[in-house]
mmCIF file of C-alpha atoms and ligand atoms in Angstrom:
data_model
loop_
_atom_site.group_PDB
_atom_site.id
_atom_site.type_symbol
_atom_site.label_atom_id
_atom_site.label_comp_id
_atom_site.label_asym_id
_atom_site.label_seq_id
_atom_site.Cartn_x
_atom_site.Cartn_y
_atom_site.Cartn_z
ATOM 1 C CA MET A 1 9.940 37.241 55.939
ATOM 2 C CA PHE A 2 6.734 38.039 54.022
ATOM 3 C CA SER A 3 6.619 40.985 51.642
ATOM 4 C CA THR A 4 3.881 43.568 52.242
ATOM 5 C CA LYS A 5 2.698 42.934 48.706
ATOM 6 C CA PHE A 6 2.224 39.195 49.385
ATOM 7 C CA ILE A 7 0.333 39.782 52.645
ATOM 8 C CA GLU A 8 -1.884 42.439 51.063
ATOM 9 C CA LYS A 9 -2.666 40.131 48.117
ATOM 10 C CA LEU A 10 -3.487 37.306 50.513
ATOM 11 C CA LYS A 11 -5.641 39.470 52.805
ATOM 12 C CA HIS A 12 -7.797 40.556 49.878
ATOM 13 C CA ALA A 13 -7.796 37.273 47.944
ATOM 14 C CA GLN A 14 -11.102 35.557 47.218
ATOM 15 C CA LYS A 15 -9.495 32.574 45.468
ATOM 16 C CA VAL A 16 -6.316 30.890 46.753
ATOM 17 C CA ALA A 17 -4.713 27.695 45.416
ATOM 18 C CA VAL A 18 -1.902 25.672 46.980
ATOM 19 C CA LEU A 19 0.261 22.917 45.445
ATOM 20 C CA THR A 20 2.103 20.691 47.907
ATOM 21 C CA GLY A 21 4.877 18.157 47.421
ATOM 22 C CA ALA A 22 6.818 15.741 49.573
ATOM 23 C CA GLY A 23 8.538 18.620 51.421
ATOM 24 C CA ILE A 24 5.412 19.442 53.417
ATOM 25 C CA SER A 25 5.529 15.940 54.933
ATOM 26 C CA ALA A 26 9.282 16.023 55.608
ATOM 27 C CA GLU A 27 8.803 17.471 59.139
ATOM 28 C CA SER A 28 6.426 14.598 59.857
ATOM 29 C CA GLY A 29 9.296 12.222 59.199
ATOM 30 C CA VAL A 30 8.245 11.090 55.716
ATOM 31 C CA PRO A 31 11.350 10.982 53.479
ATOM 32 C CA THR A 32 11.108 13.135 50.355
ATOM 33 C CA PHE A 33 11.896 11.697 46.951
ATOM 34 C CA ARG A 34 15.004 13.579 46.001
ATOM 35 C CA GLY A 35 16.455 14.775 49.265
ATOM 36 C CA GLU A 36 19.570 13.323 50.887
ATOM 37 C CA ASP A 37 17.417 10.829 52.777
ATOM 38 C CA GLY A 38 15.154 10.615 49.726
ATOM 39 C CA LEU A 39 13.132 7.552 48.929
ATOM 40 C CA TRP A 40 14.566 7.530 45.460
ATOM 41 C CA ASN A 41 18.127 7.311 46.765
ATOM 42 C CA LYS A 42 17.589 3.745 47.835
ATOM 43 C CA PHE A 43 15.646 2.880 44.716
ATOM 44 C CA ARG A 44 15.294 4.696 41.399
ATOM 45 C CA PRO A 45 11.846 5.747 40.177
ATOM 46 C CA GLU A 46 12.336 3.725 37.003
ATOM 47 C CA GLU A 47 12.794 0.602 39.123
ATOM 48 C CA LEU A 48 9.704 1.040 41.197
ATOM 49 C CA ALA A 49 7.133 3.738 40.450
ATOM 50 C CA ASN A 50 6.170 2.497 37.001
ATOM 51 C CA PHE A 51 3.917 -0.201 35.612
ATOM 52 C CA ASN A 52 6.666 -2.140 33.806
ATOM 53 C CA ALA A 53 8.566 -2.530 37.072
ATOM 54 C CA PHE A 54 5.354 -3.774 38.651
ATOM 55 C CA GLN A 55 4.721 -6.284 35.866
ATOM 56 C CA LYS A 56 8.325 -7.493 36.033
ATOM 57 C CA ASN A 57 8.526 -7.694 39.799
ATOM 58 C CA PRO A 58 5.231 -7.020 41.619
ATOM 59 C CA LYS A 59 6.706 -8.414 44.840
ATOM 60 C CA LEU A 60 9.520 -5.795 44.935
ATOM 61 C CA VAL A 61 7.133 -2.958 44.147
ATOM 62 C CA TRP A 62 4.740 -4.114 46.873
ATOM 63 C CA GLU A 63 7.614 -4.390 49.347
ATOM 64 C CA TRP A 64 8.491 -0.755 48.658
ATOM 65 C CA TYR A 65 4.898 0.448 49.023
ATOM 66 C CA ASN A 66 4.341 -1.607 52.164
ATOM 67 C CA TYR A 67 7.513 -0.093 53.608
ATOM 68 C CA ARG A 68 6.171 3.406 52.802
ATOM 69 C CA ARG A 69 2.673 2.578 54.103
ATOM 70 C CA LYS A 70 4.067 1.296 57.395
ATOM 71 C CA LEU A 71 6.126 4.486 57.695
ATOM 72 C CA ILE A 72 3.084 6.649 56.989
ATOM 73 C CA HIS A 73 1.024 4.830 59.624
ATOM 74 C CA GLU A 74 3.670 5.798 62.172
ATOM 75 C CA VAL A 75 3.775 9.529 61.377
ATOM 76 C CA LYS A 76 1.433 12.424 62.073
ATOM 77 C CA PRO A 77 0.597 15.601 60.190
ATOM 78 C CA ASN A 78 2.834 18.545 61.146
ATOM 79 C CA PRO A 79 1.946 22.245 61.703
ATOM 80 C CA GLY A 80 2.264 22.823 57.955
ATOM 81 C CA HIS A 81 -0.565 20.382 57.197
ATOM 82 C CA PHE A 82 -2.695 21.845 59.990
ATOM 83 C CA ALA A 83 -2.076 25.389 58.759
ATOM 84 C CA LEU A 84 -3.361 24.489 55.280
ATOM 85 C CA ALA A 85 -6.429 22.849 56.840
ATOM 86 C CA GLU A 86 -7.059 26.144 58.689
ATOM 87 C CA MET A 87 -6.441 28.220 55.556
ATOM 88 C CA GLU A 88 -9.200 26.289 53.814
ATOM 89 C CA GLN A 89 -11.657 28.076 56.142
ATOM 90 C CA MET A 90 -10.135 31.522 55.625
ATOM 91 C CA PHE A 91 -10.887 32.108 51.954
ATOM 92 C CA PRO A 92 -14.123 31.950 49.937
ATOM 93 C CA VAL A 93 -12.438 29.647 47.417
ATOM 94 C CA PHE A 94 -9.441 27.570 48.598
ATOM 95 C CA THR A 95 -8.063 24.726 46.463
ATOM 96 C CA LEU A 96 -5.509 22.323 47.921
ATOM 97 C CA ILE A 97 -3.698 20.351 45.226
ATOM 98 C CA THR A 98 -1.229 17.701 46.361
ATOM 99 C CA GLN A 99 1.292 15.475 44.639
ATOM 100 C CA ASN A 100 1.632 13.501 47.843
ATOM 101 C CA VAL A 101 0.085 10.083 48.266
ATOM 102 C CA ASP A 102 0.580 10.002 52.057
ATOM 103 C CA ASN A 103 -2.963 11.008 53.092
ATOM 104 C CA LEU A 104 -1.590 13.459 55.706
ATOM 105 C CA HIS A 105 -3.629 16.442 54.451
ATOM 106 C CA ARG A 106 -6.805 14.419 55.042
ATOM 107 C CA VAL A 107 -5.648 13.336 58.493
ATOM 108 C CA ALA A 108 -4.873 16.997 59.288
ATOM 109 C CA GLY A 109 -8.466 17.975 58.493
ATOM 110 C CA SER A 110 -8.350 19.408 54.968
ATOM 111 C CA GLN A 111 -11.768 18.722 53.470
ATOM 112 C CA ILE A 112 -11.272 19.291 49.754
ATOM 113 C CA ILE A 113 -8.056 17.802 48.379
ATOM 114 C CA ILE A 114 -7.105 17.284 44.750
ATOM 115 C CA GLU A 115 -4.822 14.212 44.817
ATOM 116 C CA LEU A 116 -2.904 14.428 41.550
ATOM 117 C CA HIS A 117 -0.903 11.248 42.109
ATOM 118 C CA GLY A 118 -3.452 9.085 43.943
ATOM 119 C CA ASN A 119 -3.373 7.799 47.492
ATOM 120 C CA ILE A 120 -1.137 5.074 48.909
ATOM 121 C CA MET A 121 -3.908 3.925 51.282
ATOM 122 C CA ARG A 122 -6.071 2.834 48.342
ATOM 123 C CA ASN A 123 -5.533 -0.224 46.106
ATOM 124 C CA ARG A 124 -6.812 -0.990 42.631
ATOM 125 C CA CYS A 125 -7.181 -4.228 40.661
ATOM 126 C CA VAL A 126 -5.159 -4.085 37.438
ATOM 127 C CA ASP A 127 -7.817 -6.152 35.633
ATOM 128 C CA CYS A 128 -11.217 -4.909 36.789
ATOM 129 C CA ASN A 129 -10.123 -1.579 38.362
ATOM 130 C CA LYS A 130 -12.046 -2.386 41.539
ATOM 131 C CA ILE A 131 -10.877 -0.123 44.371
ATOM 132 C CA TYR A 132 -10.015 -1.663 47.753
ATOM 133 C CA ARG A 133 -9.216 0.229 50.924
ATOM 134 C CA GLU A 134 -6.011 -0.852 52.612
ATOM 135 C CA ILE A 135 -7.837 -2.755 55.336
ATOM 136 C CA ASP A 136 -9.814 -4.757 52.777
ATOM 137 C CA ILE A 137 -6.845 -6.703 51.528
ATOM 138 C CA GLU A 138 -4.809 -9.427 53.136
ATOM 139 C CA PHE A 139 -1.343 -10.215 52.054
ATOM 140 C CA GLU A 140 -1.561 -14.009 51.995
ATOM 141 C CA SER A 141 1.175 -13.947 49.439
ATOM 142 C CA SER A 142 3.392 -10.925 48.923
ATOM 143 C CA VAL A 143 1.129 -9.599 46.177
ATOM 144 C CA PRO A 144 -2.580 -9.138 46.967
ATOM 145 C CA VAL A 145 -5.045 -10.534 44.448
ATOM 146 C CA CYS A 146 -8.516 -9.218 43.596
ATOM 147 C CA ARG A 147 -11.631 -11.381 43.838
ATOM 148 C CA CYS A 148 -11.612 -11.453 40.032
ATOM 149 C CA GLY A 149 -8.131 -12.983 40.104
ATOM 150 C CA GLY A 150 -6.345 -9.845 38.909
ATOM 151 C CA LEU A 151 -3.266 -8.514 40.702
ATOM 152 C CA MET A 152 -3.781 -5.507 42.948
ATOM 153 C CA ARG A 153 -1.619 -2.392 42.822
ATOM 154 C CA PRO A 154 -1.414 0.725 44.977
ATOM 155 C CA ASP A 155 -3.885 3.303 43.620
ATOM 156 C CA VAL A 156 -1.149 5.824 42.812
ATOM 157 C CA VAL A 157 -0.094 7.388 39.484
ATOM 158 C CA TRP A 158 3.175 5.917 38.225
ATOM 159 C CA PHE A 159 5.613 7.535 35.811
ATOM 160 C CA GLY A 160 4.306 7.341 32.277
ATOM 161 C CA GLU A 161 0.712 7.070 33.517
ATOM 162 C CA MET A 162 -1.970 9.678 33.026
ATOM 163 C CA LEU A 163 -3.087 11.645 36.053
ATOM 164 C CA PRO A 164 -6.790 11.359 36.960
ATOM 165 C CA GLU A 165 -8.514 13.519 34.334
ATOM 166 C CA ASP A 166 -10.824 15.351 36.741
ATOM 167 C CA ALA A 167 -7.982 16.027 39.175
ATOM 168 C CA ILE A 168 -5.663 17.627 36.646
ATOM 169 C CA LEU A 169 -8.478 19.631 35.024
ATOM 170 C CA CYS A 170 -9.641 21.032 38.379
ATOM 171 C CA ALA A 171 -6.052 21.775 39.350
ATOM 172 C CA PHE A 172 -5.340 23.759 36.191
ATOM 173 C CA GLN A 173 -8.651 25.586 36.503
ATOM 174 C CA ALA A 174 -7.780 26.577 40.090
ATOM 175 C CA ALA A 175 -4.331 27.742 38.940
ATOM 176 C CA GLN A 176 -5.887 29.849 36.187
ATOM 177 C CA GLU A 177 -8.551 31.442 38.396
ATOM 178 C CA CYS A 178 -6.759 32.078 41.702
ATOM 179 C CA GLU A 179 -5.360 35.427 42.819
ATOM 180 C CA VAL A 180 -2.665 33.850 44.993
ATOM 181 C CA PHE A 181 -0.897 30.508 44.347
ATOM 182 C CA LEU A 182 1.423 28.854 46.881
ATOM 183 C CA SER A 183 3.883 26.150 45.833
ATOM 184 C CA VAL A 184 4.911 24.367 49.039
ATOM 185 C CA GLY A 185 7.605 21.709 49.502
ATOM 186 C CA THR A 186 8.015 20.608 45.923
ATOM 187 C CA SER A 187 11.119 20.474 43.752
ATOM 188 C CA ALA A 188 8.804 21.320 40.837
ATOM 189 C CA LEU A 189 10.418 18.654 38.632
ATOM 190 C CA VAL A 190 7.530 16.261 37.995
ATOM 191 C CA GLN A 191 5.128 17.118 35.187
ATOM 192 C CA PRO A 192 2.360 18.033 34.711
ATOM 193 C CA ALA A 193 2.088 19.139 38.395
ATOM 194 C CA ALA A 194 5.159 21.375 38.089
ATOM 195 C CA SER A 195 3.411 23.437 35.396
ATOM 196 C CA LEU A 196 0.682 24.575 37.801
ATOM 197 C CA PRO A 197 2.630 27.429 39.460
ATOM 198 C CA ILE A 198 3.769 28.607 36.033
ATOM 199 C CA GLU A 199 0.196 28.469 34.729
ATOM 200 C CA ALA A 200 -0.986 30.471 37.739
ATOM 201 C CA HIS A 201 1.690 33.093 37.169
ATOM 202 C CA ALA A 202 0.835 33.327 33.462
ATOM 203 C CA SER A 203 -2.824 33.807 34.435
ATOM 204 C CA GLY A 204 -1.954 36.785 36.628
ATOM 205 C CA ALA A 205 -1.805 35.163 40.091
ATOM 206 C CA PHE A 206 0.748 36.240 42.702
ATOM 207 C CA VAL A 207 2.855 33.058 43.024
ATOM 208 C CA VAL A 208 4.905 32.336 46.132
ATOM 209 C CA GLU A 209 7.082 29.312 46.830
ATOM 210 C CA ILE A 210 7.836 27.976 50.310
ATOM 211 C CA ASN A 211 10.812 25.625 50.298
ATOM 212 C CA VAL A 212 14.055 25.052 52.190
ATOM 213 C CA GLU A 213 15.931 25.791 48.970
ATOM 214 C CA ARG A 214 15.365 27.427 45.601
ATOM 215 C CA THR A 215 13.868 25.210 42.919
ATOM 216 C CA ALA A 216 13.443 24.893 39.164
ATOM 217 C CA ILE A 217 10.637 27.479 39.201
ATOM 218 C CA SER A 218 12.028 30.025 41.661
ATOM 219 C CA ARG A 219 13.098 32.472 38.985
ATOM 220 C CA TYR A 220 9.747 32.345 37.176
ATOM 221 C CA ILE A 221 7.507 33.284 40.106
ATOM 222 C CA ASP A 222 6.961 36.313 42.333
ATOM 223 C CA GLU A 223 8.524 35.273 45.625
ATOM 224 C CA SER A 224 10.585 32.449 47.122
ATOM 225 C CA ILE A 225 10.402 32.116 50.902
ATOM 226 C CA ILE A 226 13.245 29.934 52.126
ATOM 227 C CA GLY A 227 12.298 27.949 55.196
ATOM 228 C CA LYS A 228 10.467 24.934 56.544
ATOM 229 C CA SER A 229 6.785 24.813 55.622
ATOM 230 C CA GLY A 230 5.915 23.566 59.129
ATOM 231 C CA GLU A 231 7.317 26.835 60.512
ATOM 232 C CA ILE A 232 6.439 29.287 57.719
ATOM 233 C CA LEU A 233 2.772 28.384 57.158
ATOM 234 C CA PRO A 234 1.659 28.940 60.792
ATOM 235 C CA LEU A 235 3.481 32.319 60.755
ATOM 236 C CA LEU A 236 1.684 33.170 57.512
ATOM 237 C CA ILE A 237 -1.679 32.453 59.107
ATOM 238 C CA ASN A 238 -0.875 34.746 62.041
ATOM 239 C CA LYS A 239 0.172 37.478 59.619
ATOM 240 C CA ILE A 240 -3.088 37.212 57.668
ATOM 241 C CA LYS A 241 -5.094 37.404 60.901
ATOM 242 C CA GLU A 242 -3.266 40.557 62.030
ATOM 243 C CA LYS A 243 -5.545 43.573 61.553
HETATM 244 C C1 LIG B 301 2.741 11.720 32.629
HETATM 245 C C2 LIG B 301 3.208 8.730 42.892
HETATM 246 C C3 LIG B 301 2.320 11.401 30.452
HETATM 247 C C4 LIG B 301 3.842 7.427 43.057
HETATM 248 C C5 LIG B 301 4.674 10.163 41.554
HETATM 249 C C6 LIG B 301 10.931 14.615 30.507
HETATM 250 C C7 LIG B 301 10.596 15.948 30.685
HETATM 251 C C8 LIG B 301 9.408 16.310 31.304
HETATM 252 C C9 LIG B 301 8.516 15.334 31.752
HETATM 253 C C10 LIG B 301 8.871 14.021 31.557
HETATM 254 C C11 LIG B 301 10.061 13.652 30.962
HETATM 255 N N1 LIG B 301 10.099 12.311 30.940
HETATM 256 C C12 LIG B 301 8.995 11.809 31.512
HETATM 257 C C13 LIG B 301 8.229 12.849 31.868
HETATM 258 C C14 LIG B 301 6.925 12.780 32.499
HETATM 259 C C15 LIG B 301 7.078 12.419 33.963
HETATM 260 C C16 LIG B 301 7.996 13.399 34.676
HETATM 261 O O1 LIG B 301 7.597 14.501 34.995
HETATM 262 N N2 LIG B 301 9.230 12.976 34.923
HETATM 263 C C17 LIG B 301 10.161 13.876 35.580
HETATM 264 C C18 LIG B 301 10.846 13.139 36.731
HETATM 265 C C19 LIG B 301 11.150 14.385 34.544
HETATM 266 N N3 LIG B 301 5.749 12.547 34.500
HETATM 267 C C20 LIG B 301 4.935 11.483 34.434
HETATM 268 O O2 LIG B 301 5.268 10.389 34.024
HETATM 269 C C21 LIG B 301 3.506 11.748 34.867
HETATM 270 N N4 LIG B 301 2.643 11.244 33.857
HETATM 271 O O3 LIG B 301 3.444 12.637 32.314
HETATM 272 O O4 LIG B 301 1.991 11.053 31.778
HETATM 273 C C22 LIG B 301 1.456 10.703 29.564
HETATM 274 C C23 LIG B 301 1.001 11.413 28.478
HETATM 275 C C24 LIG B 301 0.222 10.783 27.597
HETATM 276 C C25 LIG B 301 -0.123 9.442 27.798
HETATM 277 C C26 LIG B 301 0.347 8.750 28.900
HETATM 278 C C27 LIG B 301 1.147 9.375 29.799
HETATM 279 C C28 LIG B 301 3.203 11.028 36.164
HETATM 280 C C29 LIG B 301 3.988 11.652 37.278
HETATM 281 C C30 LIG B 301 3.531 11.080 38.614
HETATM 282 C C31 LIG B 301 4.574 10.124 39.119
HETATM 283 N N5 LIG B 301 4.172 9.685 40.476
HETATM 284 N N6 LIG B 301 4.261 9.743 42.751
HETATM 285 C C32 LIG B 301 4.556 7.340 44.378
HETATM 286 O O5 LIG B 301 4.576 8.320 45.149
HETATM 287 O O6 LIG B 301 5.083 6.254 44.633
HETATM 288 S S1 LIG B 301 5.828 11.370 41.458
HETATM 289 C C33 LIG B 301 6.565 11.736 42.948
HETATM 290 O O7 LIG B 301 7.263 12.963 42.686
HETATM 291 C C34 LIG B 301 5.660 12.054 44.117
HETATM 292 O O8 LIG B 301 4.302 12.156 43.823
HETATM 293 C C35 LIG B 301 6.165 13.438 44.531
HETATM 294 O O9 LIG B 301 5.237 14.175 45.201
HETATM 295 C C36 LIG B 301 6.444 13.969 43.184
HETATM 296 C C37 LIG B 301 7.155 15.266 43.060
HETATM 297 O O10 LIG B 301 8.246 15.257 43.910
HETATM 298 P P1 LIG B 301 8.198 16.321 45.111
HETATM 299 O O11 LIG B 301 6.891 16.187 45.807
HETATM 300 O O12 LIG B 301 8.559 17.658 44.588
HETATM 301 O O13 LIG B 301 9.288 15.745 46.068
HETATM 302 P P2 LIG B 301 10.850 15.992 45.958
HETATM 303 O O14 LIG B 301 11.525 15.057 46.893
HETATM 304 O O15 LIG B 301 11.262 16.018 44.518
HETATM 305 O O16 LIG B 301 11.053 17.493 46.503
HETATM 306 C C38 LIG B 301 10.783 17.795 47.849
HETATM 307 C C39 LIG B 301 10.976 19.277 47.974
HETATM 308 O O17 LIG B 301 10.653 19.654 49.301
HETATM 309 C C40 LIG B 301 12.407 19.726 47.720
HETATM 310 O O18 LIG B 301 12.396 20.869 46.887
HETATM 311 C C41 LIG B 301 12.925 20.110 49.123
HETATM 312 O O19 LIG B 301 13.824 21.185 49.079
HETATM 313 C C42 LIG B 301 11.640 20.522 49.794
HETATM 314 N N7 LIG B 301 11.610 20.380 51.251
HETATM 315 C C43 LIG B 301 12.188 19.422 52.009
HETATM 316 N N8 LIG B 301 11.874 19.634 53.318
HETATM 317 C C44 LIG B 301 11.065 20.736 53.359
HETATM 318 C C45 LIG B 301 10.901 21.216 52.048
HETATM 319 N N9 LIG B 301 10.157 22.303 51.756
HETATM 320 C C46 LIG B 301 9.554 22.930 52.798
HETATM 321 N N10 LIG B 301 9.669 22.532 54.080
HETATM 322 C C47 LIG B 301 10.404 21.448 54.395
HETATM 323 N N11 LIG B 301 10.506 21.063 55.680
HETATM 324 ZN ZN1 LIG B 302 -10.377 -7.396 39.845
#
């Protein structure tokens, strides 16, 4: 399953970076965005994950995020999340970069996580930018309101919005400096996150994708391992530990 070259690179790597997408949470029961049971199938991104949609119909957008939040409260991290939390302790420099907003890497024990697209458990006031944890807001009406009177929104990055500056800078730096880059469970369609594996490859890293199918970047990287991340990542850890 794993090439000798990949395992050798990983065994000797000082700096490893990993990009995850919705696929790593699929085995926890969180629908992906573009799969057959994808979240986007019921709604289209343009309708929901953008600020105009929120301004036009904050109630609908909140209904969708509350539906996703409730779902996320009911699921647990899977062996793929736990494997990445363990990998963090196996390399001198390990950078976990996620597009996911589901908080499952944190629940699984990963300490350092670059959240490119925010976190669905956090809320932000559109007027004063005050951050509220999920438990700090009540939904008297269907749209929570800040103490300043401004509407609150989920603290996630919507389409057309800039990613947090520090997050994207750190992510690109990790991609440029790592010796091995793993792209796990992402269709590699959403920019600028999808450029990270390409950037890593251009900077000389050995880039490996773990996905149940080939993706938009498969032909540009070193290796595509077809399989479920919840099964592959624990096997990868065992392989690295083998003397
Ligand atoms: C920005 C948070 C610019 C919200 C999300 C035309 C060309 C290129 C780019 C653009 C374009 N038009 C617009 C853009 C920019 C746009 C973009 O990339 N659009 C794409 C769709 C074309 N990007 C943006 O708007 C970004 N901002 O560019 O700002 C700018 C510049 C100047 C000034 C102002 C602005 C912001 C993007 C962030 C959007 N927010 N999420 C929320 O979650 O509600 S994106 C959303 O997609 C999620 O974060 C998700 O993580 C992300 C990526 O999707 P994936 O994670 O890959 O999930 P997906 O379902 O697609 O794939 C799952 C994969 O897992 C599949 O491959 C499947 O095979 C695999 N899988 C399934 N099961 C398993 C598995 N793999 C392993 N094991 C399994 N068990
Ligand atoms: Zn406010």
